[in-house]
PDB file of N, CA and C in Angstrom:
ATOM      1  N   MET M 816       4.327 -13.321 -12.841  1.00  0.00           N
ATOM      2  CA  MET M 816       3.611 -13.161 -12.213  1.00  0.00           C
ATOM      3  C   MET M 816       4.012 -13.614 -10.603  1.00  0.00           C
ATOM      4  N   ILE M 817       3.079 -11.909  -9.957  1.00  0.00           N
ATOM      5  CA  ILE M 817       3.112 -11.402  -9.099  1.00  0.00           C
ATOM      6  C   ILE M 817       2.090 -12.642  -7.670  1.00  0.00           C
ATOM      7  N   GLU M 818       2.077 -13.062  -6.855  1.00  0.00           N
ATOM      8  CA  GLU M 818       1.613 -13.863  -5.970  1.00  0.00           C
ATOM      9  C   GLU M 818       0.665 -12.651  -5.393  1.00  0.00           C
ATOM     10  N   THR M 819      -0.675 -13.321  -5.005  1.00  0.00           N
ATOM     11  CA  THR M 819      -2.023 -12.933  -4.373  1.00  0.00           C
ATOM     12  C   THR M 819      -2.745 -13.529  -3.353  1.00  0.00           C
ATOM     13  N   THR M 820      -3.500 -13.278  -2.769  1.00  0.00           N
ATOM     14  CA  THR M 820      -4.820 -14.317  -1.451  1.00  0.00           C
ATOM     15  C   THR M 820      -6.172 -13.472  -2.059  1.00  0.00           C
ATOM     16  N   THR M 821      -6.560 -14.230  -2.826  1.00  0.00           N
ATOM     17  CA  THR M 821      -8.170 -14.467  -2.516  1.00  0.00           C
ATOM     18  C   THR M 821      -8.862 -14.246  -1.162  1.00  0.00           C
ATOM     19  N   ILE M 822      -9.499 -13.300  -0.850  1.00  0.00           N
ATOM     20  CA  ILE M 822     -10.271 -13.051   0.363  1.00  0.00           C
ATOM     21  C   ILE M 822     -11.779 -13.250  -0.223  1.00  0.00           C
ATOM     22  N   ARG M 823     -12.570 -14.581   0.260  1.00  0.00           N
ATOM     23  CA  ARG M 823     -14.127 -14.523  -0.040  1.00  0.00           C
ATOM     24  C   ARG M 823     -14.746 -13.139   1.191  1.00  0.00           C
ATOM     25  N   ASN M 824     -15.810 -12.574  -0.258  1.00  0.00           N
ATOM     26  CA  ASN M 824     -17.141 -10.967   0.640  1.00  0.00           C
ATOM     27  C   ASN M 824     -18.169 -11.987   0.146  1.00  0.00           C
ATOM     28  N   ASP M 825     -18.968 -11.306   0.856  1.00  0.00           N
ATOM     29  CA  ASP M 825     -20.614 -11.252  -0.057  1.00  0.00           C
ATOM     30  C   ASP M 825     -21.219 -11.558  -1.462  1.00  0.00           C
ATOM     31  N   GLN M 826     -19.780 -10.598  -2.237  1.00  0.00           N
ATOM     32  CA  GLN M 826     -20.372 -10.520  -3.467  1.00  0.00           C
ATOM     33  C   GLN M 826     -18.998 -10.934  -4.343  1.00  0.00           C
ATOM     34  N   GLY M 827     -18.475 -12.039  -3.397  1.00  0.00           N
ATOM     35  CA  GLY M 827     -17.412 -13.054  -4.153  1.00  0.00           C
ATOM     36  C   GLY M 827     -16.172 -12.952  -3.848  1.00  0.00           C
ATOM     37  N   GLY M 828     -15.604 -12.464  -4.974  1.00  0.00           N
ATOM     38  CA  GLY M 828     -13.710 -12.497  -4.144  1.00  0.00           C
ATOM     39  C   GLY M 828     -13.154 -10.865  -4.114  1.00  0.00           C
ATOM     40  N   LEU M 829     -12.003 -11.207  -3.111  1.00  0.00           N
ATOM     41  CA  LEU M 829     -11.454 -10.058  -3.110  1.00  0.00           C
ATOM     42  C   LEU M 829     -10.287 -10.056  -3.407  1.00  0.00           C
ATOM     43  N   LEU M 830      -9.208  -9.884  -3.906  1.00  0.00           N
ATOM     44  CA  LEU M 830      -7.921  -9.824  -4.355  1.00  0.00           C
ATOM     45  C   LEU M 830      -6.775  -9.427  -3.629  1.00  0.00           C
ATOM     46  N   VAL M 831      -6.144  -9.201  -2.497  1.00  0.00           N
ATOM     47  CA  VAL M 831      -5.428  -8.889  -1.747  1.00  0.00           C
ATOM     48  C   VAL M 831      -3.744  -9.614  -2.319  1.00  0.00           C
ATOM     49  N   SER M 832      -2.958  -8.337  -1.688  1.00  0.00           N
ATOM     50  CA  SER M 832      -1.351  -8.159  -1.641  1.00  0.00           C
ATOM     51  C   SER M 832      -0.921  -7.333  -1.105  1.00  0.00           C
ATOM     52  N   THR M 833       0.640  -8.254  -0.390  1.00  0.00           N
ATOM     53  CA  THR M 833       1.525  -6.933   0.599  1.00  0.00           C
ATOM     54  C   THR M 833       2.608  -7.088   0.096  1.00  0.00           C
ATOM     55  N   ALA M 834       2.994  -6.746   1.052  1.00  0.00           N
ATOM     56  CA  ALA M 834       4.066  -5.927   0.547  1.00  0.00           C
ATOM     57  C   ALA M 834       5.258  -5.440   2.037  1.00  0.00           C
ATOM     58  N   GLN M 835       6.624  -6.134   2.281  1.00  0.00           N
ATOM     59  CA  GLN M 835       7.156  -5.182   4.159  1.00  0.00           C
ATOM     60  C   GLN M 835       8.388  -4.241   2.886  1.00  0.00           C
ATOM     61  N   VAL M 836       8.579  -3.050   3.430  1.00  0.00           N
ATOM     62  CA  VAL M 836       9.896  -2.462   3.144  1.00  0.00           C
ATOM     63  C   VAL M 836      10.807  -2.346   4.305  1.00  0.00           C
ATOM     64  N   ALA M 837      11.709  -3.059   4.396  1.00  0.00           N
ATOM     65  CA  ALA M 837      12.754  -2.619   5.253  1.00  0.00           C
ATOM     66  C   ALA M 837      13.004  -0.912   5.548  1.00  0.00           C
ATOM     67  N   THR M 838      12.787  -0.601   7.005  1.00  0.00           N
ATOM     68  CA  THR M 838      12.890   0.875   6.664  1.00  0.00           C
ATOM     69  C   THR M 838      13.214   1.268   8.479  1.00  0.00           C
ATOM     70  N   GLN M 839      13.716   1.700   8.602  1.00  0.00           N
ATOM     71  CA  GLN M 839      14.280   2.618  10.863  1.00  0.00           C
ATOM     72  C   GLN M 839      13.235   3.542  10.134  1.00  0.00           C
ATOM     73  N   ARG M 840      12.909   4.125   9.127  1.00  0.00           N
ATOM     74  CA  ARG M 840      11.866   5.102   9.009  1.00  0.00           C
ATOM     75  C   ARG M 840      10.485   5.111   8.389  1.00  0.00           C
ATOM     76  N   SER M 841       9.976   4.225   9.066  1.00  0.00           N
ATOM     77  CA  SER M 841       8.326   3.918   8.211  1.00  0.00           C
ATOM     78  C   SER M 841       6.852   4.969   8.947  1.00  0.00           C
ATOM     79  N   ALA M 842       7.008   5.303   9.883  1.00  0.00           N
ATOM     80  CA  ALA M 842       6.601   5.865   9.897  1.00  0.00           C
ATOM     81  C   ALA M 842       6.296   7.574   9.494  1.00  0.00           C
ATOM     82  N   SER M 843       7.783   8.156   9.039  1.00  0.00           N
ATOM     83  CA  SER M 843       7.944   9.312   8.196  1.00  0.00           C
ATOM     84  C   SER M 843       7.614   9.553   6.659  1.00  0.00           C
ATOM     85  N   TYR M 844       8.132   7.715   6.336  1.00  0.00           N
ATOM     86  CA  TYR M 844       7.305   7.154   5.345  1.00  0.00           C
ATOM     87  C   TYR M 844       6.181   6.948   4.749  1.00  0.00           C
ATOM     88  N   ALA M 845       5.487   6.192   5.282  1.00  0.00           N
ATOM     89  CA  ALA M 845       3.952   6.489   6.031  1.00  0.00           C
ATOM     90  C   ALA M 845       3.489   7.821   5.831  1.00  0.00           C
ATOM     91  N   ASP M 846       4.050   8.460   6.623  1.00  0.00           N
ATOM     92  CA  ASP M 846       3.230   9.948   6.346  1.00  0.00           C
ATOM     93  C   ASP M 846       3.703  10.827   5.204  1.00  0.00           C
ATOM     94  N   LEU M 847       4.221  10.801   5.290  1.00  0.00           N
ATOM     95  CA  LEU M 847       4.584  11.278   3.205  1.00  0.00           C
ATOM     96  C   LEU M 847       4.079  10.966   2.379  1.00  0.00           C
ATOM     97  N   LEU M 848       3.574   9.556   1.882  1.00  0.00           N
ATOM     98  CA  LEU M 848       2.636   8.439   1.520  1.00  0.00           C
ATOM     99  C   LEU M 848       1.462   8.894   1.637  1.00  0.00           C
ATOM    100  N   ALA M 849       0.712   9.410   2.550  1.00  0.00           N
ATOM    101  CA  ALA M 849      -0.599   9.276   2.761  1.00  0.00           C
ATOM    102  C   ALA M 849      -0.619  11.464   2.869  1.00  0.00           C
ATOM    103  N   GLU M 850       0.877  11.951   2.712  1.00  0.00           N
ATOM    104  CA  GLU M 850       0.286  13.391   2.285  1.00  0.00           C
ATOM    105  C   GLU M 850       0.093  13.240   0.885  1.00  0.00           C
ATOM    106  N   HIS M 851       1.136  12.585   0.782  1.00  0.00           N
ATOM    107  CA  HIS M 851       0.832  12.646  -0.759  1.00  0.00           C
ATOM    108  C   HIS M 851      -0.098  12.458  -1.873  1.00  0.00           C
ATOM    109  N   LEU M 852       0.013  11.350  -1.273  1.00  0.00           N
ATOM    110  CA  LEU M 852      -1.737  10.946  -2.278  1.00  0.00           C
ATOM    111  C   LEU M 852      -3.032  11.170  -1.489  1.00  0.00           C
ATOM    112  N   GLY M 853      -2.543  11.849  -0.241  1.00  0.00           N
ATOM    113  CA  GLY M 853      -4.053  12.287   0.408  1.00  0.00           C
ATOM    114  C   GLY M 853      -4.489  13.015  -0.574  1.00  0.00           C
ATOM    115  N   ARG M 854      -4.343  13.887  -1.966  1.00  0.00           N
ATOM    116  CA  ARG M 854      -3.827  14.806  -2.566  1.00  0.00           C
ATOM    117  C   ARG M 854      -4.929  14.494  -3.912  1.00  0.00           C
ATOM    118  N   LYS M 855      -5.119  13.222  -3.226  1.00  0.00           N
ATOM    119  CA  LYS M 855      -5.869  12.412  -4.951  1.00  0.00           C
ATOM    120  C   LYS M 855      -6.650  11.572  -4.569  1.00  0.00           C
ATOM    121  N   VAL M 856      -6.781  10.743  -3.238  1.00  0.00           N
ATOM    122  CA  VAL M 856      -7.909   9.900  -2.690  1.00  0.00           C
ATOM    123  C   VAL M 856      -7.794  10.423  -1.012  1.00  0.00           C
ATOM    124  N   PRO M 857      -8.813  10.228  -0.624  1.00  0.00           N
ATOM    125  CA  PRO M 857      -8.965   9.784   1.000  1.00  0.00           C
ATOM    126  C   PRO M 857      -8.419   9.207   1.454  1.00  0.00           C
ATOM    127  N   VAL M 858      -7.325   9.690   2.827  1.00  0.00           N
ATOM    128  CA  VAL M 858      -6.803   9.293   3.518  1.00  0.00           C
ATOM    129  C   VAL M 858      -7.172   8.978   4.824  1.00  0.00           C
ATOM    130  N   GLU M 859      -7.662   7.653   5.535  1.00  0.00           N
ATOM    131  CA  GLU M 859      -8.359   7.967   6.869  1.00  0.00           C
ATOM    132  C   GLU M 859      -6.982   7.313   7.899  1.00  0.00           C
ATOM    133  N   PRO M 860      -6.627   8.189   8.856  1.00  0.00           N
ATOM    134  CA  PRO M 860      -5.128   7.584   9.970  1.00  0.00           C
ATOM    135  C   PRO M 860      -5.645   6.598  10.280  1.00  0.00           C
ATOM    136  N   LEU M 861      -5.076   5.997  11.086  1.00  0.00           N
ATOM    137  CA  LEU M 861      -5.398   5.048  12.046  1.00  0.00           C
ATOM    138  C   LEU M 861      -4.290   4.483  12.493  1.00  0.00           C
ATOM    139  N   PRO M 862      -4.421   3.984  14.115  1.00  0.00           N
ATOM    140  CA  PRO M 862      -3.314   3.861  14.578  1.00  0.00           C
ATOM    141  C   PRO M 862      -2.344   2.450  14.025  1.00  0.00           C
ATOM    142  N   GLY M 863      -1.121   3.211  13.813  1.00  0.00           N
ATOM    143  CA  GLY M 863       0.085   2.587  13.526  1.00  0.00           C
ATOM    144  C   GLY M 863       0.125   2.564  12.091  1.00  0.00           C
ATOM    145  N   GLY M 864      -0.949   3.350  11.050  1.00  0.00           N
ATOM    146  CA  GLY M 864      -1.089   3.637  10.175  1.00  0.00           C
ATOM    147  C   GLY M 864      -1.952   4.760   9.088  1.00  0.00           C
ATOM    148  N   TYR M 865      -2.383   4.423   7.977  1.00  0.00           N
ATOM    149  CA  TYR M 865      -3.739   4.772   7.100  1.00  0.00           C
ATOM    150  C   TYR M 865      -3.936   4.301   6.303  1.00  0.00           C
ATOM    151  N   ARG M 866      -5.257   4.193   6.098  1.00  0.00           N
ATOM    152  CA  ARG M 866      -6.213   3.468   5.266  1.00  0.00           C
ATOM    153  C   ARG M 866      -6.130   4.262   3.719  1.00  0.00           C
ATOM    154  N   LEU M 867      -5.938   3.615   2.608  1.00  0.00           N
ATOM    155  CA  LEU M 867      -6.406   5.078   1.579  1.00  0.00           C
ATOM    156  C   LEU M 867      -7.699   4.750   0.605  1.00  0.00           C
ATOM    157  N   HIS M 868      -8.393   5.187   0.570  1.00  0.00           N
ATOM    158  CA  HIS M 868      -9.776   4.621  -0.153  1.00  0.00           C
ATOM    159  C   HIS M 868      -9.613   5.556  -2.137  1.00  0.00           C
ATOM    160  N   PHE M 869      -9.028   4.163  -2.563  1.00  0.00           N
ATOM    161  CA  PHE M 869      -9.231   4.795  -4.066  1.00  0.00           C
ATOM    162  C   PHE M 869     -10.700   4.060  -4.801  1.00  0.00           C
ATOM    163  N   GLY M 870     -10.950   4.552  -5.777  1.00  0.00           N
ATOM    164  CA  GLY M 870     -12.360   4.211  -6.556  1.00  0.00           C
ATOM    165  C   GLY M 870     -12.291   2.586  -6.347  1.00  0.00           C
ATOM    166  N   ILE M 871     -11.065   2.103  -6.607  1.00  0.00           N
ATOM    167  CA  ILE M 871     -10.621   0.923  -7.653  1.00  0.00           C
ATOM    168  C   ILE M 871     -10.744  -0.338  -6.006  1.00  0.00           C
ATOM    169  N   GLY M 872     -10.191   0.403  -4.583  1.00  0.00           N
ATOM    170  CA  GLY M 872      -9.869  -0.735  -3.831  1.00  0.00           C
ATOM    171  C   GLY M 872      -9.263   0.247  -2.983  1.00  0.00           C
ATOM    172  N   GLU M 873      -8.748  -0.448  -1.723  1.00  0.00           N
ATOM    173  CA  GLU M 873      -8.061   0.458  -0.693  1.00  0.00           C
ATOM    174  C   GLU M 873      -7.083  -0.035  -0.816  1.00  0.00           C
ATOM    175  N   GLY M 874      -6.032   0.082  -0.147  1.00  0.00           N
ATOM    176  CA  GLY M 874      -4.151  -0.168   0.126  1.00  0.00           C
ATOM    177  C   GLY M 874      -4.252   0.401   2.095  1.00  0.00           C
ATOM    178  N   LEU M 875      -3.405   0.318   2.520  1.00  0.00           N
ATOM    179  CA  LEU M 875      -3.305   0.435   3.872  1.00  0.00           C
ATOM    180  C   LEU M 875      -1.211   0.371   4.227  1.00  0.00           C
ATOM    181  N   LEU M 876      -0.904   1.236   4.852  1.00  0.00           N
ATOM    182  CA  LEU M 876      -0.061   1.172   5.411  1.00  0.00           C
ATOM    183  C   LEU M 876       0.161   1.109   7.015  1.00  0.00           C
ATOM    184  N   ASN M 877       1.068   0.445   6.781  1.00  0.00           N
ATOM    185  CA  ASN M 877       1.442  -0.047   8.790  1.00  0.00           C
ATOM    186  C   ASN M 877       3.031   0.008   9.177  1.00  0.00           C
ATOM    187  N   PHE M 878       3.192   0.141  10.099  1.00  0.00           N
ATOM    188  CA  PHE M 878       4.541   1.113  10.319  1.00  0.00           C
ATOM    189  C   PHE M 878       5.070   1.035  11.684  1.00  0.00           C
ATOM    190  N   GLY M 879       5.684   0.169  11.640  1.00  0.00           N
ATOM    191  CA  GLY M 879       6.507  -0.766  12.182  1.00  0.00           C
ATOM    192  C   GLY M 879       7.798  -0.283  12.782  1.00  0.00           C
ATOM    193  N   PRO M 880       8.645  -0.271  13.737  1.00  0.00           N
ATOM    194  CA  PRO M 880       9.882   0.290  14.475  1.00  0.00           C
ATOM    195  C   PRO M 880      11.041  -0.342  13.554  1.00  0.00           C
ATOM    196  N   GLU M 881      11.080  -1.971  12.104  1.00  0.00           N
ATOM    197  CA  GLU M 881      11.716  -2.304  10.963  1.00  0.00           C
ATOM    198  C   GLU M 881      11.350  -1.715   9.152  1.00  0.00           C
ATOM    199  N   SER M 882      10.012  -1.834   9.537  1.00  0.00           N
ATOM    200  CA  SER M 882       9.511  -1.957   8.197  1.00  0.00           C
ATOM    201  C   SER M 882       8.648  -1.684   8.352  1.00  0.00           C
ATOM    202  N   LEU M 883       7.985  -0.831   7.024  1.00  0.00           N
ATOM    203  CA  LEU M 883       6.899  -0.688   6.432  1.00  0.00           C
ATOM    204  C   LEU M 883       5.946  -1.762   6.076  1.00  0.00           C
ATOM    205  N   SER M 884       4.650  -1.774   5.885  1.00  0.00           N
ATOM    206  CA  SER M 884       3.696  -3.080   5.120  1.00  0.00           C
ATOM    207  C   SER M 884       2.567  -2.392   4.832  1.00  0.00           C
ATOM    208  N   LEU M 885       2.953  -2.796   3.271  1.00  0.00           N
ATOM    209  CA  LEU M 885       1.362  -2.564   2.533  1.00  0.00           C
ATOM    210  C   LEU M 885       1.217  -3.737   2.031  1.00  0.00           C
ATOM    211  N   LEU M 886      -0.428  -2.846   2.447  1.00  0.00           N
ATOM    212  CA  LEU M 886      -1.808  -4.041   1.616  1.00  0.00           C
ATOM    213  C   LEU M 886      -2.381  -3.523   0.588  1.00  0.00           C
ATOM    214  N   VAL M 887      -2.596  -4.042   0.111  1.00  0.00           N
ATOM    215  CA  VAL M 887      -4.057  -3.728  -1.297  1.00  0.00           C
ATOM    216  C   VAL M 887      -4.843  -4.735  -1.438  1.00  0.00           C
ATOM    217  N   THR M 888      -6.082  -4.058  -1.978  1.00  0.00           N
ATOM    218  CA  THR M 888      -7.219  -5.180  -1.732  1.00  0.00           C
ATOM    219  C   THR M 888      -8.056  -4.405  -3.209  1.00  0.00           C
ATOM    220  N   ALA M 889      -7.933  -5.004  -4.338  1.00  0.00           N
ATOM    221  CA  ALA M 889      -9.381  -5.288  -4.999  1.00  0.00           C
ATOM    222  C   ALA M 889     -10.043  -6.011  -5.774  1.00  0.00           C
ATOM    223  N   ASP M 890     -10.995  -5.687  -6.186  1.00  0.00           N
ATOM    224  CA  ASP M 890     -12.368  -6.251  -7.265  1.00  0.00           C
ATOM    225  C   ASP M 890     -11.571  -7.497  -8.102  1.00  0.00           C
ATOM    226  N   ASP M 891     -10.434  -6.813  -9.087  1.00  0.00           N
ATOM    227  CA  ASP M 891     -10.037  -7.892  -9.779  1.00  0.00           C
ATOM    228  C   ASP M 891      -8.943  -7.408 -10.309  1.00  0.00           C
ATOM    229  N   GLY M 892      -8.302  -8.380 -10.884  1.00  0.00           N
ATOM    230  CA  GLY M 892      -6.361  -8.161 -11.345  1.00  0.00           C
ATOM    231  C   GLY M 892      -5.918  -6.578 -11.901  1.00  0.00           C
ATOM    232  N   ALA M 893      -6.670  -5.775 -13.104  1.00  0.00           N
ATOM    233  CA  ALA M 893      -5.744  -5.146 -13.687  1.00  0.00           C
ATOM    234  C   ALA M 893      -6.511  -4.245 -12.355  1.00  0.00           C
ATOM    235  N   SER M 894      -7.391  -3.660 -11.121  1.00  0.00           N
ATOM    236  CA  SER M 894      -6.571  -3.405 -10.407  1.00  0.00           C
ATOM    237  C   SER M 894      -6.655  -3.155  -8.809  1.00  0.00           C
ATOM    238  N   LEU M 895      -6.381  -3.740  -8.919  1.00  0.00           N
ATOM    239  CA  LEU M 895      -5.226  -4.538  -8.136  1.00  0.00           C
ATOM    240  C   LEU M 895      -3.634  -4.238  -8.460  1.00  0.00           C
ATOM    241  N   SER M 896      -3.489  -4.534  -9.260  1.00  0.00           N
ATOM    242  CA  SER M 896      -2.170  -4.060  -9.983  1.00  0.00           C
ATOM    243  C   SER M 896      -1.586  -2.137 -10.281  1.00  0.00           C
ATOM    244  N   ASN M 897      -2.990  -1.946 -10.437  1.00  0.00           N
ATOM    245  CA  ASN M 897      -2.797  -0.336 -10.852  1.00  0.00           C
ATOM    246  C   ASN M 897      -2.566  -0.113  -9.396  1.00  0.00           C
ATOM    247  N   LEU M 898      -3.239  -0.219  -8.549  1.00  0.00           N
ATOM    248  CA  LEU M 898      -2.763  -0.147  -7.092  1.00  0.00           C
ATOM    249  C   LEU M 898      -1.812  -0.412  -6.376  1.00  0.00           C
ATOM    250  N   ARG M 899      -1.180  -1.519  -6.338  1.00  0.00           N
ATOM    251  CA  ARG M 899       0.314  -1.801  -6.320  1.00  0.00           C
ATOM    252  C   ARG M 899       0.916  -1.026  -6.668  1.00  0.00           C
ATOM    253  N   ASP M 900       0.789  -0.486  -8.673  1.00  0.00           N
ATOM    254  CA  ASP M 900       1.828   0.443  -9.302  1.00  0.00           C
ATOM    255  C   ASP M 900       1.938   1.652  -8.552  1.00  0.00           C
ATOM    256  N   ALA M 901       1.132   2.130  -7.875  1.00  0.00           N
ATOM    257  CA  ALA M 901       0.459   3.374  -7.817  1.00  0.00           C
ATOM    258  C   ALA M 901       1.762   3.392  -6.340  1.00  0.00           C
ATOM    259  N   LEU M 902       1.244   2.104  -5.571  1.00  0.00           N
ATOM    260  CA  LEU M 902       1.731   2.910  -4.338  1.00  0.00           C
ATOM    261  C   LEU M 902       3.437   2.379  -4.346  1.00  0.00           C
ATOM    262  N   ALA M 903       4.167   1.460  -5.266  1.00  0.00           N
ATOM    263  CA  ALA M 903       5.136   1.074  -5.390  1.00  0.00           C
ATOM    264  C   ALA M 903       6.034   2.518  -6.202  1.00  0.00           C
ATOM    265  N   VAL M 904       5.686   3.192  -7.162  1.00  0.00           N
ATOM    266  CA  VAL M 904       6.145   4.298  -7.707  1.00  0.00           C
ATOM    267  C   VAL M 904       6.176   5.577  -6.864  1.00  0.00           C
ATOM    268  N   ASN M 905       4.887   5.827  -6.089  1.00  0.00           N
ATOM    269  CA  ASN M 905       5.358   6.578  -4.949  1.00  0.00           C
ATOM    270  C   ASN M 905       6.057   6.358  -4.107  1.00  0.00           C
ATOM    271  N   LEU M 906       6.196   5.236  -2.797  1.00  0.00           N
ATOM    272  CA  LEU M 906       6.564   4.917  -2.344  1.00  0.00           C
ATOM    273  C   LEU M 906       8.858   5.283  -2.358  1.00  0.00           C
ATOM    274  N   GLU M 907       8.437   4.593  -3.648  1.00  0.00           N
ATOM    275  CA  GLU M 907      10.003   4.784  -4.022  1.00  0.00           C
ATOM    276  C   GLU M 907      10.517   6.079  -4.179  1.00  0.00           C
ATOM    277  N   ARG M 908      10.025   6.801  -5.517  1.00  0.00           N
ATOM    278  CA  ARG M 908      10.569   7.961  -5.395  1.00  0.00           C
ATOM    279  C   ARG M 908      10.293   8.798  -4.150  1.00  0.00           C
ATOM    280  N   LEU M 909       9.471   8.410  -3.479  1.00  0.00           N
ATOM    281  CA  LEU M 909       9.492   9.297  -2.046  1.00  0.00           C
ATOM    282  C   LEU M 909      11.355   8.491  -0.976  1.00  0.00           C
ATOM    283  N   GLY M 910      11.915   7.140  -1.243  1.00  0.00           N
ATOM    284  CA  GLY M 910      12.314   6.854  -1.362  1.00  0.00           C
ATOM    285  C   GLY M 910      13.818   6.828  -1.135  1.00  0.00           C
ATOM    286  N   HIS M 911      13.748   7.014  -2.527  1.00  0.00           N
ATOM    287  CA  HIS M 911      14.855   7.812  -3.236  1.00  0.00           C
ATOM    288  C   HIS M 911      16.419   7.409  -2.080  1.00  0.00           C
ATOM    289  N   ARG M 912      16.146   8.025  -1.345  1.00  0.00           N
ATOM    290  CA  ARG M 912      18.014   8.028  -1.003  1.00  0.00           C
ATOM    291  C   ARG M 912      18.173   7.672   0.013  1.00  0.00           C
ATOM    292  N   ASP M 913      17.098   6.571   0.074  1.00  0.00           N
ATOM    293  CA  ASP M 913      17.380   5.434   1.535  1.00  0.00           C
ATOM    294  C   ASP M 913      16.900   4.003   0.758  1.00  0.00           C
ATOM    295  N   ASN M 914      16.663   4.088  -1.108  1.00  0.00           N
ATOM    296  CA  ASN M 914      16.720   2.857  -1.999  1.00  0.00           C
ATOM    297  C   ASN M 914      16.218   2.426  -1.822  1.00  0.00           C
ATOM    298  N   LEU M 915      14.224   2.973  -1.028  1.00  0.00           N
ATOM    299  CA  LEU M 915      13.754   1.799  -1.031  1.00  0.00           C
ATOM    300  C   LEU M 915      13.066   1.039  -1.275  1.00  0.00           C
ATOM    301  N   ARG M 916      12.801  -0.062  -1.948  1.00  0.00           N
ATOM    302  CA  ARG M 916      11.931  -0.739  -2.673  1.00  0.00           C
ATOM    303  C   ARG M 916      11.157  -1.711  -2.326  1.00  0.00           C
ATOM    304  N   VAL M 917       9.848  -1.478  -2.995  1.00  0.00           N
ATOM    305  CA  VAL M 917       8.457  -1.978  -2.916  1.00  0.00           C
ATOM    306  C   VAL M 917       8.603  -4.041  -3.731  1.00  0.00           C
ATOM    307  N   VAL M 918       8.863  -5.116  -3.130  1.00  0.00           N
ATOM    308  CA  VAL M 918       8.528  -6.126  -3.305  1.00  0.00           C
ATOM    309  C   VAL M 918       7.152  -6.660  -3.490  1.00  0.00           C
ATOM    310  N   TRP M 919       5.870  -6.965  -4.043  1.00  0.00           N
ATOM    311  CA  TRP M 919       4.632  -7.401  -3.505  1.00  0.00           C
ATOM    312  C   TRP M 919       5.146  -8.860  -3.516  1.00  0.00           C
ATOM    313  N   ARG M 920       4.280  -9.541  -2.011  1.00  0.00           N
ATOM    314  CA  ARG M 920       4.085 -10.693  -2.188  1.00  0.00           C
ATOM    315  C   ARG M 920       2.399 -10.745  -2.389  1.00  0.00           C
TER     316      ARG M 920
END
């Protein structure tokens, strides 16, 4: 079972899952992932990353010097799992030459 955090909001609970992906090219991978997923979902550029607006939740990409941080939020477990899978599969495919692996917490 993947560990998640629940944040309470006005409507009830919001599930959150995070991952840190070690890479020296985090900005490049964030750009590639945002560009790729931006063909399917709205992408909002942020200082140091991107916000991805999925119909079932949101994803945040935050790049630093040593790693790419991923955070997904959703109202239910199935949606959270779908978002985790979407980000992980696409990032790992884009980063296959650098052997990127996403491990959710």
